[in-house]
Amino acid sequence: MPGPYDLTRDELARLLEGEPAYRARQVWDGLPARVQRPAEMTELPPPLRASLETALPPALREVSRRSADGGQTTKWLWALEGGARVETVLMHYHDRVTVCVSTQAGCAMACQFCATGQAGFQRHLSEGEIVEQVAAAMRAARPRRLSNVVFMGMGEPLANYDRVWGAVVRLHGAMGLSARHLTLSTVGMVPGIRRLATESLPVNLAVSLHAANDALRDELVPVNRRYPLRELADACAAYVAASGRRLSIEWALIDGVNDRGGDAAELAVFARPLAAHVNLIPLNPTPGYAVVGSPPARVRRFRDQLTDLGVNATIRVTRGVEIDAACGQLAASAPRPPAGADGVRLVPGRRGR
Ligand code: SAH
C-alpha cells in the first residue's frame, strides 16, 4: 500500500469515490501544504476523516526519537514497510531549521568510514517515504518553519534518482520549499550529476570528496574507481554552469589520512576552478573504522591552508554526536532501550551497535 505521500491524484480520487469532487482537492492540498493527518482535516466530515485515517496510514512508523544539543537536534528512527529502518535528523539553528533525510535504507557505496556504508544496501525509499520524513520534521519544528532540506542522511540520493527528484519537486511545489534551500549530496555519481544539470530546479549540490587524488579516493570512496576525479570535476563544472549554484565539497578530516599539507594542496587544485566552497567535518566515530578524526588544531590548520590557497572553507559544527546522529553515523540500529522501557524488537540478523 502506498503511504499518504505516495498517493497519486487518481488513487486519491478512487479512495474518495462517492464524495463531492472538491473533497479530493481539499485532501490533496491539505496533506502536503499543511502537513496534516486526515484526522486533523477539520473541513472534512468526521466519518470521512476517520475512514481516510484508516485508509492512509503513515508510511513511517516511529521506533524511537532522541534528542541532543539541549533539544536543538532530534533524531528519529523509523520502521518502513517490510521492516527496513532509516533515520531522519532535525536541527535547529538560530537562522534556519534544517532536516537531514534518508533516501535509501542502507547504502551500496561502501565508503569505509561511514556507518551506513558499513551496513550495506537494503532498499530504495519511495518518493512518499522521503517526503514524509520532511513532513514529520515540519510538524516537529513548529512553531518554527522548516527552511532547509539536506539529502544527507542514509543512502546515496543519485543512486535513487527518480524517487529523490520526485520528492524534490514535491517539496518545492506542494510544500513550499525553495530550491535554493534543498541540497543533494552525492559520493560523485557522475551520470546523476549530469542529469541534474538538465533539470529546471536549481538545487544545491554537495559532493563528498574526501580525497583529491585518485589513488586515495579509490580507497576511501570506492565509486571513484568507476567515476574518477577528472570525470567528476567535469560533471560538477557542467552542473555549476547549468544551475548557477555554488558547489559544496564535503571533506571529512581523517587523522593522518587526508589532513596533511599535500592533501590541502590537491583539494585546492580540484576546488578552485569550480569556485567550490569546502565544508570540513572532523571524522565522526563509527563502529567499523578504526582511524579517528583529525584533532581540532589540525582541522584549523587545514582550513587555514585552504584559505591561503584561495579556497573558501569552513569547519562544520557537528551536531548530535552523542546520539549517533552526526554525519556518517546513521546506521539505523535500534537504540539501547532505557531501563524499564518496553524495548525495541531488533530485526533478526541486523547488526547492533
Ligand atoms: N551518500 C551521499 C549522502 C550522504 S551525506 C554522500 O555521501 O554525499 C553524508 C555525509 O557525511 C557525506 O558527506 C559523507 O561523506 C559524510 N560522512 C560519512 N561518514 C562520515 C564520518 N564518519 N564522519 C564525518 N562525515 C562522514
PDB file of C-alpha atoms in Angstrom, residues 113 152 185-186 206-214 216-217 220-221 229 232 248-271 277-284 293-294 298-299 302-303 305-306 311-316 318 327:
ATOM      1  CA  PHE A 113      34.429   5.376   7.222  1.00  0.00           C
ATOM      2  CA  MET A 152      22.494  13.787   3.517  1.00  0.00           C
ATOM      3  CA  SER A 185      24.708  15.323  -1.530  1.00  0.00           C
ATOM      4  CA  THR A 186      26.494  12.690  -3.573  1.00  0.00           C
ATOM      5  CA  ALA A 206      27.300  18.871  -2.407  1.00  0.00           C
ATOM      6  CA  VAL A 207      29.994  16.399  -3.368  1.00  0.00           C
ATOM      7  CA  SER A 208      31.548  14.178  -0.723  1.00  0.00           C
ATOM      8  CA  LEU A 209      35.114  14.314  -1.967  1.00  0.00           C
ATOM      9  CA  HIS A 210      37.417  13.395   0.959  1.00  0.00           C
ATOM     10  CA  ALA A 211      40.393  12.842  -1.329  1.00  0.00           C
ATOM     11  CA  ALA A 212      41.572  14.735  -4.389  1.00  0.00           C
ATOM     12  CA  ASN A 213      43.936  12.120  -5.798  1.00  0.00           C
ATOM     13  CA  ASP A 214      42.552   9.007  -7.424  1.00  0.00           C
ATOM     14  CA  LEU A 216      43.452   7.652  -2.093  1.00  0.00           C
ATOM     15  CA  ARG A 217      39.901   8.309  -3.271  1.00  0.00           C
ATOM     16  CA  LEU A 220      38.070   5.880   0.695  1.00  0.00           C
ATOM     17  CA  VAL A 221      35.176   6.266  -1.747  1.00  0.00           C
ATOM     18  CA  LEU A 229      38.204  12.706 -10.305  1.00  0.00           C
ATOM     19  CA  LEU A 232      33.709  14.126 -11.541  1.00  0.00           C
ATOM     20  CA  SER A 248      29.940  22.478  -1.975  1.00  0.00           C
ATOM     21  CA  ILE A 249      32.644  19.958  -1.309  1.00  0.00           C
ATOM     22  CA  GLU A 250      32.410  17.832   1.836  1.00  0.00           C
ATOM     23  CA  TRP A 251      35.683  16.722   3.332  1.00  0.00           C
ATOM     24  CA  ALA A 252      35.728  14.513   6.448  1.00  0.00           C
ATOM     25  CA  LEU A 253      39.137  15.062   8.030  1.00  0.00           C
ATOM     26  CA  ILE A 254      40.741  11.743   8.926  1.00  0.00           C
ATOM     27  CA  ASP A 255      43.793  11.706  11.150  1.00  0.00           C
ATOM     28  CA  GLY A 256      46.954  11.223   9.092  1.00  0.00           C
ATOM     29  CA  VAL A 257      44.956  10.106   6.028  1.00  0.00           C
ATOM     30  CA  ASN A 258      43.690  13.246   4.273  1.00  0.00           C
ATOM     31  CA  ASP A 259      44.603  16.112   6.586  1.00  0.00           C
ATOM     32  CA  ARG A 260      48.179  16.917   5.568  1.00  0.00           C
ATOM     33  CA  GLY A 261      49.505  19.908   3.683  1.00  0.00           C
ATOM     34  CA  GLY A 262      49.722  17.921   0.457  1.00  0.00           C
ATOM     35  CA  ASP A 263      46.048  16.952   0.781  1.00  0.00           C
ATOM     36  CA  ALA A 264      45.050  20.602   1.132  1.00  0.00           C
ATOM     37  CA  ALA A 265      47.092  21.449  -1.962  1.00  0.00           C
ATOM     38  CA  GLU A 266      45.396  18.695  -4.020  1.00  0.00           C
ATOM     39  CA  LEU A 267      41.982  19.770  -2.775  1.00  0.00           C
ATOM     40  CA  ALA A 268      42.716  23.360  -3.754  1.00  0.00           C
ATOM     41  CA  VAL A 269      43.598  22.258  -7.289  1.00  0.00           C
ATOM     42  CA  PHE A 270      40.222  20.493  -7.523  1.00  0.00           C
ATOM     43  CA  ALA A 271      38.114  23.166  -5.815  1.00  0.00           C
ATOM     44  CA  HIS A 277      33.021  26.037  -1.034  1.00  0.00           C
ATOM     45  CA  VAL A 278      34.632  23.401   1.181  1.00  0.00           C
ATOM     46  CA  ASN A 279      32.934  22.088   4.318  1.00  0.00           C
ATOM     47  CA  LEU A 280      35.393  20.461   6.675  1.00  0.00           C
ATOM     48  CA  ILE A 281      33.961  17.857   9.030  1.00  0.00           C
ATOM     49  CA  PRO A 282      36.261  16.215  11.579  1.00  0.00           C
ATOM     50  CA  LEU A 283      35.577  12.488  11.050  1.00  0.00           C
ATOM     51  CA  ASN A 284      32.898  11.210  13.424  1.00  0.00           C
ATOM     52  CA  GLY A 293      39.098  12.296  13.226  1.00  0.00           C
ATOM     53  CA  SER A 294      41.791  14.937  12.955  1.00  0.00           C
ATOM     54  CA  ARG A 298      44.940  20.154  12.599  1.00  0.00           C
ATOM     55  CA  VAL A 299      41.410  20.901  11.402  1.00  0.00           C
ATOM     56  CA  PHE A 302      43.881  22.556   7.194  1.00  0.00           C
ATOM     57  CA  ARG A 303      41.253  25.292   6.927  1.00  0.00           C
ATOM     58  CA  GLN A 305      45.990  26.172   4.371  1.00  0.00           C
ATOM     59  CA  LEU A 306      42.940  26.127   2.098  1.00  0.00           C
ATOM     60  CA  VAL A 311      39.735  28.291  -1.340  1.00  0.00           C
ATOM     61  CA  ASN A 312      36.681  29.186   0.689  1.00  0.00           C
ATOM     62  CA  ALA A 313      36.460  26.737   3.587  1.00  0.00           C
ATOM     63  CA  THR A 314      34.501  26.447   6.817  1.00  0.00           C
ATOM     64  CA  ILE A 315      34.596  23.955   9.640  1.00  0.00           C
ATOM     65  CA  ARG A 316      31.207  22.396  10.111  1.00  0.00           C
ATOM     66  CA  THR A 318      28.951  18.828  14.378  1.00  0.00           C
ATOM     67  CA  CYS A 327      27.451  12.868   9.579  1.00  0.00           C
TER      68      CYS A 327
END
